[in-house]
Tab-separated table of C-alpha atoms in Angstrom:
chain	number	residue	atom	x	y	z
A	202	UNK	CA	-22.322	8.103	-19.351
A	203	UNK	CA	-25.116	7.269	-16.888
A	204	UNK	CA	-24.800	4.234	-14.366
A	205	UNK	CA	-26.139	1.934	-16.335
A	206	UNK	CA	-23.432	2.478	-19.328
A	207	UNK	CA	-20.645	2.366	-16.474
A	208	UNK	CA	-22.016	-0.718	-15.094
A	209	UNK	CA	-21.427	-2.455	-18.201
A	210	UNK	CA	-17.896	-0.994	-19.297
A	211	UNK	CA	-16.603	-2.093	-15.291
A	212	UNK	CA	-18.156	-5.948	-16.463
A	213	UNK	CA	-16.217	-5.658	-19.653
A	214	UNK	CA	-13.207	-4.464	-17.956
A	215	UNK	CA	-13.183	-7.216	-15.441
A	216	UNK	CA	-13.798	-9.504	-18.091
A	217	UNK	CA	-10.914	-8.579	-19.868
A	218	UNK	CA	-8.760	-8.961	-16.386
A	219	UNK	CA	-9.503	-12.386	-16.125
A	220	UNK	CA	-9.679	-13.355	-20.008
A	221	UNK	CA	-6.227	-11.875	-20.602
A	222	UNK	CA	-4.860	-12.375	-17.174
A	223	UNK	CA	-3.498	-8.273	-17.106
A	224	UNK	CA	-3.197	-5.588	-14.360
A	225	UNK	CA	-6.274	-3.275	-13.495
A	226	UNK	CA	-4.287	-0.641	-14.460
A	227	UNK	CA	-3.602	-1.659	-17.816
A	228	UNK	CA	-6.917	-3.107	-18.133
A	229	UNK	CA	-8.441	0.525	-17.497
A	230	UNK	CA	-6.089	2.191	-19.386
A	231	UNK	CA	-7.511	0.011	-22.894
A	232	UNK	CA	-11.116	0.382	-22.013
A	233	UNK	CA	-10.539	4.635	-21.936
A	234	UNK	CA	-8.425	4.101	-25.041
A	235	UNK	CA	-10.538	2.348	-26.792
A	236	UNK	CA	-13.946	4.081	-25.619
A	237	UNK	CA	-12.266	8.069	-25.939
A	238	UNK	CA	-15.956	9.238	-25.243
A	239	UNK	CA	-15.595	8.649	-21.927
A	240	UNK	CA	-15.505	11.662	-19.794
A	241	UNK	CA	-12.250	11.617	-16.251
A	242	UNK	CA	-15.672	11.353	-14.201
A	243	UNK	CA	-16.823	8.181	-15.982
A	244	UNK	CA	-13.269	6.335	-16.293
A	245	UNK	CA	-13.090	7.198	-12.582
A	246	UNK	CA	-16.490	5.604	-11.786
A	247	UNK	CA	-15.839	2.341	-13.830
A	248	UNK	CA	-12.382	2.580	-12.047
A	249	UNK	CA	-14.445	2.229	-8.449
A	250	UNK	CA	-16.933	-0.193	-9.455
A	251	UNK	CA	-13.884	-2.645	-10.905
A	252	UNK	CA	-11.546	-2.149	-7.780
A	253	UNK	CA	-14.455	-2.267	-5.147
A	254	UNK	CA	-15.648	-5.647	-6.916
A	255	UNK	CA	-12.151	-7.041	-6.751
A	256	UNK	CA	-12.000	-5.692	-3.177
A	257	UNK	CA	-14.380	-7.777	-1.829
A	258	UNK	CA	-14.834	-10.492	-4.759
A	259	UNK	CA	-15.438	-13.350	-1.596
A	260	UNK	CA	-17.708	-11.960	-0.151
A	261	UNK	CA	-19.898	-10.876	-3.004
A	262	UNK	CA	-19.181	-14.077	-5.021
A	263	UNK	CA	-20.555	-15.957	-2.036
A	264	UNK	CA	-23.600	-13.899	-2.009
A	265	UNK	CA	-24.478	-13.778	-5.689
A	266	UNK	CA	-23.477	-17.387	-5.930
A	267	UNK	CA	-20.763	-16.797	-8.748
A	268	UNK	CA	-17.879	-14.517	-9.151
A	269	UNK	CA	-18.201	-13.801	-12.506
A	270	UNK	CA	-18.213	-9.927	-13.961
A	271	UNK	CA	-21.514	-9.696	-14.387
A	272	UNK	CA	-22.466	-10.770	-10.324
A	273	UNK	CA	-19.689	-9.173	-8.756
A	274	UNK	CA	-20.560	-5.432	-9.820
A	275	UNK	CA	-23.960	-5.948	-9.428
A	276	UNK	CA	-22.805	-7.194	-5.986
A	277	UNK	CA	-21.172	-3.407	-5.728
A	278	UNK	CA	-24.086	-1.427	-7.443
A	279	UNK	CA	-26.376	-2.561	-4.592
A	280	UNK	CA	-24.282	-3.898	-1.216
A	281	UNK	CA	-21.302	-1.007	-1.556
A	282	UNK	CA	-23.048	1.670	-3.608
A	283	UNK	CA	-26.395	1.410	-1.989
A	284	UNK	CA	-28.747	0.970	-5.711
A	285	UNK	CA	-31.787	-0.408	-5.255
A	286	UNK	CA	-32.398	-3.428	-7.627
A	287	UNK	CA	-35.825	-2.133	-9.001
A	288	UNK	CA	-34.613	1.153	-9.225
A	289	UNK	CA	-31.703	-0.498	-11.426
A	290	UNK	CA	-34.027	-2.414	-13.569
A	291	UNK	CA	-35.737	0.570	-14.781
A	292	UNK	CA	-32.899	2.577	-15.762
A	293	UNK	CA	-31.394	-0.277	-17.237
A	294	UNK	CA	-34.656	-0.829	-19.404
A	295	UNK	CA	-33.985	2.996	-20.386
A	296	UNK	CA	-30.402	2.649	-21.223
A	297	UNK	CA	-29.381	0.646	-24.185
A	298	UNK	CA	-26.034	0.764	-22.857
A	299	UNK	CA	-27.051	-1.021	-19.895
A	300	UNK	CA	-26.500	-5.200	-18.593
A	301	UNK	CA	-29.212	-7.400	-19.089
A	302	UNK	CA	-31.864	-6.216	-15.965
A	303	UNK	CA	-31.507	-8.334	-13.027
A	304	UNK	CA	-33.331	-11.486	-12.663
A	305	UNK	CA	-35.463	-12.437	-9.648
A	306	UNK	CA	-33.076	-15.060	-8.424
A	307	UNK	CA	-30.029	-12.175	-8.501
A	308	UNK	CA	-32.086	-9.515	-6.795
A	309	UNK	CA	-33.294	-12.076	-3.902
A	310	UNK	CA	-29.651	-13.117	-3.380
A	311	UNK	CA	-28.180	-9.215	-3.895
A	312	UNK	CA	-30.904	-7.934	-1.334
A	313	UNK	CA	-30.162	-11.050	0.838
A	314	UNK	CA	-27.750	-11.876	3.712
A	315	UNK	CA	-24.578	-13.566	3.695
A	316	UNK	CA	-25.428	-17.429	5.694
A	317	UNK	CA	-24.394	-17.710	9.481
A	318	UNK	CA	-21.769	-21.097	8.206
A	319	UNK	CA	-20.247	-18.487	6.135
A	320	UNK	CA	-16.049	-19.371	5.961
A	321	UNK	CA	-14.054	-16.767	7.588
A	322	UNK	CA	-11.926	-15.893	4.984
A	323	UNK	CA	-15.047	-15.188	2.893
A	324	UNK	CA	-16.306	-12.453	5.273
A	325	UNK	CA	-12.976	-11.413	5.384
A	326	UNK	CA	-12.456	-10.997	1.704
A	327	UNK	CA	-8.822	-12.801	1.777
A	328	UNK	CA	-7.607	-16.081	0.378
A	329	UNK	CA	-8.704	-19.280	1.627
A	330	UNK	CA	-5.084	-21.095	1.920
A	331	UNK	CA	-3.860	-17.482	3.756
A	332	UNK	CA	-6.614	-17.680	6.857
A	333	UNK	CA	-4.340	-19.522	9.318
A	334	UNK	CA	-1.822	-16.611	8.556
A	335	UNK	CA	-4.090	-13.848	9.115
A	336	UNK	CA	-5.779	-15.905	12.448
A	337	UNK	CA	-2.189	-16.487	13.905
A	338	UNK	CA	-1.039	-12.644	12.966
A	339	UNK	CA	-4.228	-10.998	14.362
A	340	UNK	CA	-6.031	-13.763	16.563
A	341	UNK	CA	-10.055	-12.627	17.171
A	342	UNK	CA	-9.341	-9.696	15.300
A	343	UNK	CA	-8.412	-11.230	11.983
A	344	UNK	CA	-11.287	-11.549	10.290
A	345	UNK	CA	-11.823	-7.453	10.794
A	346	UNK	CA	-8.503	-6.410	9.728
A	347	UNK	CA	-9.619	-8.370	6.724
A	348	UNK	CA	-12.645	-6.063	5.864
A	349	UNK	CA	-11.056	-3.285	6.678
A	350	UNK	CA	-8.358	-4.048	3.930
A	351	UNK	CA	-10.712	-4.516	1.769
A	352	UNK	CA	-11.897	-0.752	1.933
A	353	UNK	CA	-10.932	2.454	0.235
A	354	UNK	CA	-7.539	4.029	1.015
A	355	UNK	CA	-6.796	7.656	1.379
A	356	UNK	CA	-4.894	9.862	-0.482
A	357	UNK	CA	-2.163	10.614	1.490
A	358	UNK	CA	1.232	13.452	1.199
A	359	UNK	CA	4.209	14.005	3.374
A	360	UNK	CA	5.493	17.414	3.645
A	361	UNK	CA	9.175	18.250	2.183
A	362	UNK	CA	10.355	19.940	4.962
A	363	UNK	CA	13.518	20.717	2.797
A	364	UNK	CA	10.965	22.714	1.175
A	365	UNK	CA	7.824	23.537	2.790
A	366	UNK	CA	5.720	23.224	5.586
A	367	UNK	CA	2.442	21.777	6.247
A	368	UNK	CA	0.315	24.267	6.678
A	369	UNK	CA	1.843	25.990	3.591
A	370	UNK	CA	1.092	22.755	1.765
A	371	UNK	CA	-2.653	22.531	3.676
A	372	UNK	CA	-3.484	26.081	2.061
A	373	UNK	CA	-1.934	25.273	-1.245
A	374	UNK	CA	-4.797	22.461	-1.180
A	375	UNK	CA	-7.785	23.546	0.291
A	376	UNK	CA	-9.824	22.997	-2.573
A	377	UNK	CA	-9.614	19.103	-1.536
A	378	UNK	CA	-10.715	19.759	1.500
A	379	UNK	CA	-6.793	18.222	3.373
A	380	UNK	CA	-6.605	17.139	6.546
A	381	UNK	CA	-3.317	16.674	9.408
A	382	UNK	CA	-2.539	12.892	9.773
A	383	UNK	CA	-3.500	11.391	13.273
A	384	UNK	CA	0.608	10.525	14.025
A	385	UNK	CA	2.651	11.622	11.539
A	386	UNK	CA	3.340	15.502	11.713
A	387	UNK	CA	4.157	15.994	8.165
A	388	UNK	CA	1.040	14.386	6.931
A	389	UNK	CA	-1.760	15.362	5.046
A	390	UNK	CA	-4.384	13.427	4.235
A	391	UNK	CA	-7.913	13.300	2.187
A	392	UNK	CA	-9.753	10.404	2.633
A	393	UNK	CA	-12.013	8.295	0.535
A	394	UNK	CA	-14.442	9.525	-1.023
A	395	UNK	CA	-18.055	7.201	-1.365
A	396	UNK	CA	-19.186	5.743	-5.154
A	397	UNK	CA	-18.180	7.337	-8.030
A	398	UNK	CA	-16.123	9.668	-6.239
A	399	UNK	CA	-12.729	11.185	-7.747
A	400	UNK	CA	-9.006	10.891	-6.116
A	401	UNK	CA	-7.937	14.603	-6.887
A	402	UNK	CA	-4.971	14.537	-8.900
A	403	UNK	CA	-2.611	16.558	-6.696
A	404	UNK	CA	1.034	15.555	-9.065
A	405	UNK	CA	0.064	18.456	-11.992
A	406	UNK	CA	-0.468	20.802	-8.447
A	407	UNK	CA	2.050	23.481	-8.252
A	408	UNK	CA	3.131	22.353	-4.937
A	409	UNK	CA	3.943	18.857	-5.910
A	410	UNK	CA	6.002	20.545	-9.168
A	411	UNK	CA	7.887	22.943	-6.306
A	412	UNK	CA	8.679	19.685	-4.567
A	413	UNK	CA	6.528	20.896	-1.335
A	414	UNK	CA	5.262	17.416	-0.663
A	415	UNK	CA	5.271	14.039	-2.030
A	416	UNK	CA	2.677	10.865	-2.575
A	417	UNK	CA	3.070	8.708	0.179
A	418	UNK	CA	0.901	6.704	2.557
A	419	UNK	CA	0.791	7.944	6.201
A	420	UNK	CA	1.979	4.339	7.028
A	421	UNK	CA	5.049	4.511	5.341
A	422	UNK	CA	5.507	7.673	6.529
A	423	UNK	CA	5.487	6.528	9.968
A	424	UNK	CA	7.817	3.918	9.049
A	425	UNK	CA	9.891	6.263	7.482
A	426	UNK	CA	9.929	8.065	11.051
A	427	UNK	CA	10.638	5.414	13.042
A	428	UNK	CA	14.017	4.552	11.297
A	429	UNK	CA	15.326	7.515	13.336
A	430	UNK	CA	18.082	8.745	10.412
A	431	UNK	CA	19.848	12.033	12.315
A	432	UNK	CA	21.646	14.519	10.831
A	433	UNK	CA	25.376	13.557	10.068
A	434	UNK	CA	24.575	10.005	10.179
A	435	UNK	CA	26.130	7.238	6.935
A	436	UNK	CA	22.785	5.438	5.705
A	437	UNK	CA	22.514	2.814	3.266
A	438	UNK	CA	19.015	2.775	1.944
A	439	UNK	CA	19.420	-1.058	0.481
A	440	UNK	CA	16.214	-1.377	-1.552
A	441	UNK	CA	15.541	2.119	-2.528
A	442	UNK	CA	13.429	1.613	-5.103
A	443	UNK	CA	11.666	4.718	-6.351
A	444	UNK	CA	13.044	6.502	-3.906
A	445	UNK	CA	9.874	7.063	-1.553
A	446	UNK	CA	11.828	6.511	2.113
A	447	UNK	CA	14.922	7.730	0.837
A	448	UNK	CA	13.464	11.355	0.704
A	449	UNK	CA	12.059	10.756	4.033
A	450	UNK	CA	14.692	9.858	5.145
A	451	UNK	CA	16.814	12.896	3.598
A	452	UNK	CA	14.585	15.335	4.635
A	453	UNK	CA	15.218	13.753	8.318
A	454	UNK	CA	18.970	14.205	8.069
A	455	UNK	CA	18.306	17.602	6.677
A	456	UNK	CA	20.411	17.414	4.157
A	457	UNK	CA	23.357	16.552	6.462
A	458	UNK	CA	25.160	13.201	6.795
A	459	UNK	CA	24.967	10.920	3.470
A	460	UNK	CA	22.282	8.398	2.201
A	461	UNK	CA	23.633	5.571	-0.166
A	462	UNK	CA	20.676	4.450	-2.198
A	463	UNK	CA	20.750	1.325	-3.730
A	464	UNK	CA	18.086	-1.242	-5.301
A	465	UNK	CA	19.209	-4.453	-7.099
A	466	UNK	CA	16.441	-3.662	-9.929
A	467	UNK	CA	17.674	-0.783	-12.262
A	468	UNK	CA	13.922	0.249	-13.489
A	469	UNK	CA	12.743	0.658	-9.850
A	470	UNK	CA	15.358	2.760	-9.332
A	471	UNK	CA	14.783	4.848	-12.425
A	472	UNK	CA	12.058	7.302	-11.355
A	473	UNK	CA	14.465	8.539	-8.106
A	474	UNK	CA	16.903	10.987	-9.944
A	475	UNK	CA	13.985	13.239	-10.885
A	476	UNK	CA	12.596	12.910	-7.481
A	477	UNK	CA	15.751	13.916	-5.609
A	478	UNK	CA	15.909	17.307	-7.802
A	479	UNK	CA	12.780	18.026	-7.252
A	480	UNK	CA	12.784	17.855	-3.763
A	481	UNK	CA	16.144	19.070	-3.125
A	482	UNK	CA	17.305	16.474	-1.085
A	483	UNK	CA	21.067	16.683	-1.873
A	484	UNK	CA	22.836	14.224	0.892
A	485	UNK	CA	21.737	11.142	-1.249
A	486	UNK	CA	24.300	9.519	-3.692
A	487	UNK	CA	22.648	7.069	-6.117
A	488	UNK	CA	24.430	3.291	-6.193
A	489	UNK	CA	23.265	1.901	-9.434
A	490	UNK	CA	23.426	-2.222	-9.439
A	491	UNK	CA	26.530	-3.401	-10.465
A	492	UNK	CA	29.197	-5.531	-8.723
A	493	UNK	CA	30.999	-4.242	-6.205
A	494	UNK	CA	28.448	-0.941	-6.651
A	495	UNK	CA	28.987	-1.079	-2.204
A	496	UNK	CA	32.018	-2.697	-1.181
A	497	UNK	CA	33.223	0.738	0.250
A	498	UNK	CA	30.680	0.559	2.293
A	499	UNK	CA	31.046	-2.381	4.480
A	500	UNK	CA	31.130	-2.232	8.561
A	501	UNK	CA	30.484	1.867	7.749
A	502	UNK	CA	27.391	2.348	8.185
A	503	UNK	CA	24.870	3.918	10.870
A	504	UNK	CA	22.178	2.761	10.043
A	505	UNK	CA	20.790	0.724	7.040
A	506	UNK	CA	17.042	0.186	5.927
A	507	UNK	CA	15.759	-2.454	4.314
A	508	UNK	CA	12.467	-1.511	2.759
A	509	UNK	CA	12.412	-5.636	2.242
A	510	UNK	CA	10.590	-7.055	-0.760
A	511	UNK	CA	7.719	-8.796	0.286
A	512	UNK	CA	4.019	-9.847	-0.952
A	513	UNK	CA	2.446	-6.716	-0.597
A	514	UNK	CA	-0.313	-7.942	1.417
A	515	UNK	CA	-0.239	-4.688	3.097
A	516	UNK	CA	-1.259	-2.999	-0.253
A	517	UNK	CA	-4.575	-4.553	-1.001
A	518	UNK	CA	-6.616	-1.685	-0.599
A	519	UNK	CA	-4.746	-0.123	-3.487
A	520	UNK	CA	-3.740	-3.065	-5.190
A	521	UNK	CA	-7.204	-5.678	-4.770
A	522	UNK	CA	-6.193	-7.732	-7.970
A	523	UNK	CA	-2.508	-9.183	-6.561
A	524	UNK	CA	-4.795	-10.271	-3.276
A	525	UNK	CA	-6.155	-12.963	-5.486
A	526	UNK	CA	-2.553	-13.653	-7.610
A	527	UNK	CA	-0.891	-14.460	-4.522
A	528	UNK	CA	0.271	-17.962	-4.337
A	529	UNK	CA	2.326	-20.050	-1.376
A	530	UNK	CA	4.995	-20.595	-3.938
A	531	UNK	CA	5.637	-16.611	-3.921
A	532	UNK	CA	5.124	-15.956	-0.517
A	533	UNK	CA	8.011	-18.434	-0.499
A	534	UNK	CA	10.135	-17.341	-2.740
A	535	UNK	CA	9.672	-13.471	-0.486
A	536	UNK	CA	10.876	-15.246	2.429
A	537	UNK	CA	13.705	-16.568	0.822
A	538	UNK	CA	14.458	-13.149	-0.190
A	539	UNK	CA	14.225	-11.411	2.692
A	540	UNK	CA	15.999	-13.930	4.813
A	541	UNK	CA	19.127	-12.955	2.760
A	542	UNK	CA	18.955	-9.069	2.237
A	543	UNK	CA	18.921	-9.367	6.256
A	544	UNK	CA	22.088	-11.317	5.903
A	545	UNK	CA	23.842	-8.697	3.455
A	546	UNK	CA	22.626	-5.280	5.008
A	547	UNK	CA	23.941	-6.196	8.606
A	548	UNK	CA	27.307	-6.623	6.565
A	549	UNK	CA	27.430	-2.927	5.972
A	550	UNK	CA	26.968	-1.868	9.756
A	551	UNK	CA	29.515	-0.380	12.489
A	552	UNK	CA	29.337	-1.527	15.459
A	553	UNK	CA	26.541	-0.142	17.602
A	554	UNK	CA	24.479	0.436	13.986
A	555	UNK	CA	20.877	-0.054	13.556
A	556	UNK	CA	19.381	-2.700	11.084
A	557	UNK	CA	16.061	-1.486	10.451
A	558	UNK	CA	13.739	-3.821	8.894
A	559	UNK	CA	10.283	-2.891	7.102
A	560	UNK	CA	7.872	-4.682	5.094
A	561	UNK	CA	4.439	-3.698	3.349
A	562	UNK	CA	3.389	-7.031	4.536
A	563	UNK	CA	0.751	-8.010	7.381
A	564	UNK	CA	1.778	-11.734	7.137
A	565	UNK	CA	3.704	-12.627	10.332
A	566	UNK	CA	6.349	-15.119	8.127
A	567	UNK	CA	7.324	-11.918	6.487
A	568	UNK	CA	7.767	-9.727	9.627
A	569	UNK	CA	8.273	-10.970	13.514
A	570	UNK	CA	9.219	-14.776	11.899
A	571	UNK	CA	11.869	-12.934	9.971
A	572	UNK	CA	13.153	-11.198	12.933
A	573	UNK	CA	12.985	-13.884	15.529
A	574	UNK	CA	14.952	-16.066	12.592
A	575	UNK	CA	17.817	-13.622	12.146
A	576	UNK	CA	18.490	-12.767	15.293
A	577	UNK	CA	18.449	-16.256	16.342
A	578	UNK	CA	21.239	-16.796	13.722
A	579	UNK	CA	22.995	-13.240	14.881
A	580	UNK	CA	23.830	-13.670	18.588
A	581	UNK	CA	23.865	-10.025	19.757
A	582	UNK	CA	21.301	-8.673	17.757
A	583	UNK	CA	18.500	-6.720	19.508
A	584	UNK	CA	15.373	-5.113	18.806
A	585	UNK	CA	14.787	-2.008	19.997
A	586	UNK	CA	12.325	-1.313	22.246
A	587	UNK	CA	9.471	-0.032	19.681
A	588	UNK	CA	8.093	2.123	22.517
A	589	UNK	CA	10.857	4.438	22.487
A	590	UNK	CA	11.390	4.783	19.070
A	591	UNK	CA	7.590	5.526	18.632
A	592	UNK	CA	8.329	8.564	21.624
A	593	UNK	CA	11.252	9.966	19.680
A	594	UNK	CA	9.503	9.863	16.652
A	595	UNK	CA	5.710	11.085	17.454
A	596	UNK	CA	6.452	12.010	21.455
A	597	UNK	CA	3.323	10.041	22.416
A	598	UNK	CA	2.843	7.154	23.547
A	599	UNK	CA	2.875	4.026	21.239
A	600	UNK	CA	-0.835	2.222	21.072
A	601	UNK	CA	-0.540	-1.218	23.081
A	602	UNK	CA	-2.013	-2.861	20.093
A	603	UNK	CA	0.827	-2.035	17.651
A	604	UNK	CA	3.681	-3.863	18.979
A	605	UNK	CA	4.187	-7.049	18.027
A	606	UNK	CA	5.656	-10.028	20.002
A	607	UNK	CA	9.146	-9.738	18.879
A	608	UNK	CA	9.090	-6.048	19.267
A	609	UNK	CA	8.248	-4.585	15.905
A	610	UNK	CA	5.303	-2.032	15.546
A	611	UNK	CA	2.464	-2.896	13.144
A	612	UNK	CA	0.332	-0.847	11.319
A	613	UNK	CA	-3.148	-1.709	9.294
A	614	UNK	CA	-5.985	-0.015	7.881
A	615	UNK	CA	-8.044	-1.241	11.245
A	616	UNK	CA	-5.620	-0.270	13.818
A	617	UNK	CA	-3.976	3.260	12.069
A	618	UNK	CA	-6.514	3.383	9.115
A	619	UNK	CA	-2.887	3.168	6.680
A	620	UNK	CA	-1.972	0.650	4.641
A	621	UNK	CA	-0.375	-2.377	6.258
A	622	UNK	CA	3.568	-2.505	7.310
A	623	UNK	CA	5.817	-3.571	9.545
A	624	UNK	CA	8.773	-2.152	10.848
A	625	UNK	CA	11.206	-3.656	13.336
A	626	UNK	CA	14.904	-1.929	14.519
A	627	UNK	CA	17.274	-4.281	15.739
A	628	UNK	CA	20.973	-3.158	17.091
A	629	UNK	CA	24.448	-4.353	16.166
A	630	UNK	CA	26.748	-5.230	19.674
A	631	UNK	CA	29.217	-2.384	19.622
């Protein structure tokens, strides 16, 4: 398929997005069903063009003056992929795969400039009702942390170190050109790539079948770090879900101690049986959800991580088409939720044990509000001091601009180019 062709499957597949009110994903998946012509290199181009347009649908609905298919990734074709309209026109007149060309009124607002009056959450590319958020979270800055979530993530690995090292996994992958992550030491990371650009599929690699390394953002590996599990330690990994921290986590302990890893939803927890064999992590005993699945385990624990559930605002890069979905109502309903599994993991600590506390959230009711609310209901409670976790985990010196007032660390595409989380430790009195 030329451009032209791919232009108009990404306005058919956003069309179907909002007609049938479906994932991207699943969207995608019918369109290369249903079109099995389609070459990896052209389902991975219409795959850009409909996540950049739902990246930064604000901004180029603003622009083009609607934010239907059709504008928005023409919006992409000539703001994010650099076309030029003319250029456009003819190939479109050549393709009879191709939209309708572009009219004079859509090429003098694509070629224009957004207006000086423009809102802030439109050049930010974020939800109106969420601005005050962001503004309170980030102050000057928010309107940047906005545009920079609304760029391409990286493709990013953590090293088993059960199983491997990094520069064993770097040579594995040198075809994709890897790179070390900036703080995490068992990173490795390829970035981005511009337009039609394809993610390398590194899960049919022999490496990732060895269990040498695993998917995972550099973010959450740095979260993962910061929890500070130790060998010998009793950890109860409370929302485990598909297991992602947990095998941090047990590579950490290496292999020593025991990680209890629990999640309230059986089918996230599915996928993490696999993923233990395959990485070899053998400290970690599986709690499936049931009652009483960890009464044993009350005022026992070292430490217990709460991976929390949350909005996923932190995500958007990966996820664009939830940054639209989200309502008050659910960011509600998450606060609700993590107000309690606060309540019920600090059951399951000894005295002395760390609650640690991490969200894929850059809204400040899901993090430092959280925190300042449960420890003002837990007299005793503590943070602790996110500088010297940061040292124990990186030994450098944590940025000033990641700590947040109540002593968490915070992490965003702008400030660690990962995806947004939050992470806070707090301490149980002994």
């Amino acid at each position: 398929m030329r451009l032209p062709g791919r232009l108009s499957a990404a306005i058919a597949v956003l069309d179907d997005i909002e007609t049938r009110k479906r994932p991207v994903s699943e969207a995608l998946k019918a369109w290369g069903l249903n079109n099995r012509f389609a070459g990896a290199g052209d389902r991975a181009a219409i795959g850009n063009l409909v996540y950049d347009a739902l990246r930064r649908r604000a901004s180029h609905a603003a622009l083009m003056g609607s934010d239907s298919p059709r504008a928005l990734v023409l919006a992409v074709a000539v703001r994010d992929w650099q076309e030029d309209p003319a250029a456009l026109n003819e190939s479109f007149a050549a393709d009879s795969h191709a939209p309708d060309p572009l009219s004079e009124d859509e090429i003098a607002r694509v070629t224009g400039q957004l207006n000086d009056d423009t809102p802030g959450w439109v050049l930010a590319d974020v939800p109106e009702w969420l601005a005050p958020s962001l503004q309170r979270g980030f102050g000057d800055n928010w309107i940047a942390e906005g545009q920079d979530m609304a760029g391409r993530p990286s493709l990013d690995l953590r090293v088993n170190t059960l199983k491997s090292t990094r520069d064993r996994v770097m040579k594995a992958l040198a075809r994709f050109a890897p790179a070390e992550t900036a703080v995490s030491p068992l990173g490795v990371t390829m970035p981005a790539g511009l337009r039609d650009a394809r993610t390398p599929n590194v899960t049919t690699d022999e490496g990732y079948l060895k269990g040498w390394f695993e998917v995972q953002d550099h973010g959450s590996q740095i979260v993962a770090a910061l929890a500070g599990a130790r060998p010998g330690e009793q950890v109860l990994d409370l929302c485990a879900g598909a297991g992602g921290k947990t095998l941090a986590l047990a590579a950490a302990m290496m292999n020593k101690g025991q990680i209890f890893a629990y999640d309230s939803d059986r089918n996230r927890l599915a996928p993490i049986y696999d993923r233990l064999k395959r990485n070899g992590a053998r400290n970690v005993q599986v709690r499936a959800p049931q009652p009483g699945a960890l009464d044993d385990l009350v005022g026992k624990m070292d430490r217990v991580v709460i991976d929390a559930p949350c909005t996923g605002t932190g995500t958007w890069r990966r996820r664009p088409d939830t940054k639209w979905k989200l309502s008050p109502d659910l960011l509600a309903q998450r606060m609700t939720e993590q107000a309690a599994i606060l309540q019920e993991g600090q059951r399951f600590l000894k005295p002395g044990g760390t609650l640690v506390y991490i969200t894929c959230s850059i809204l400040p009711e899901e993090n430092d509000d959280q925190v300042a609310a449960f420890i003002a209901d837990h007299p005793g409670f503590a943070s602790i001091p996110a500088d010297a976790l940061w040292q124990g985990a990186f030994a450098t010196e944590l940025p000033d601009d990641l700590e947040t007032a109540h002593g968490g660390v915070a992490l965003t595409p702008r400030l660690t180019g990962t995806d947004g989380f939050y992470f806070n430790a707090l301490r149980k009195p002994a």
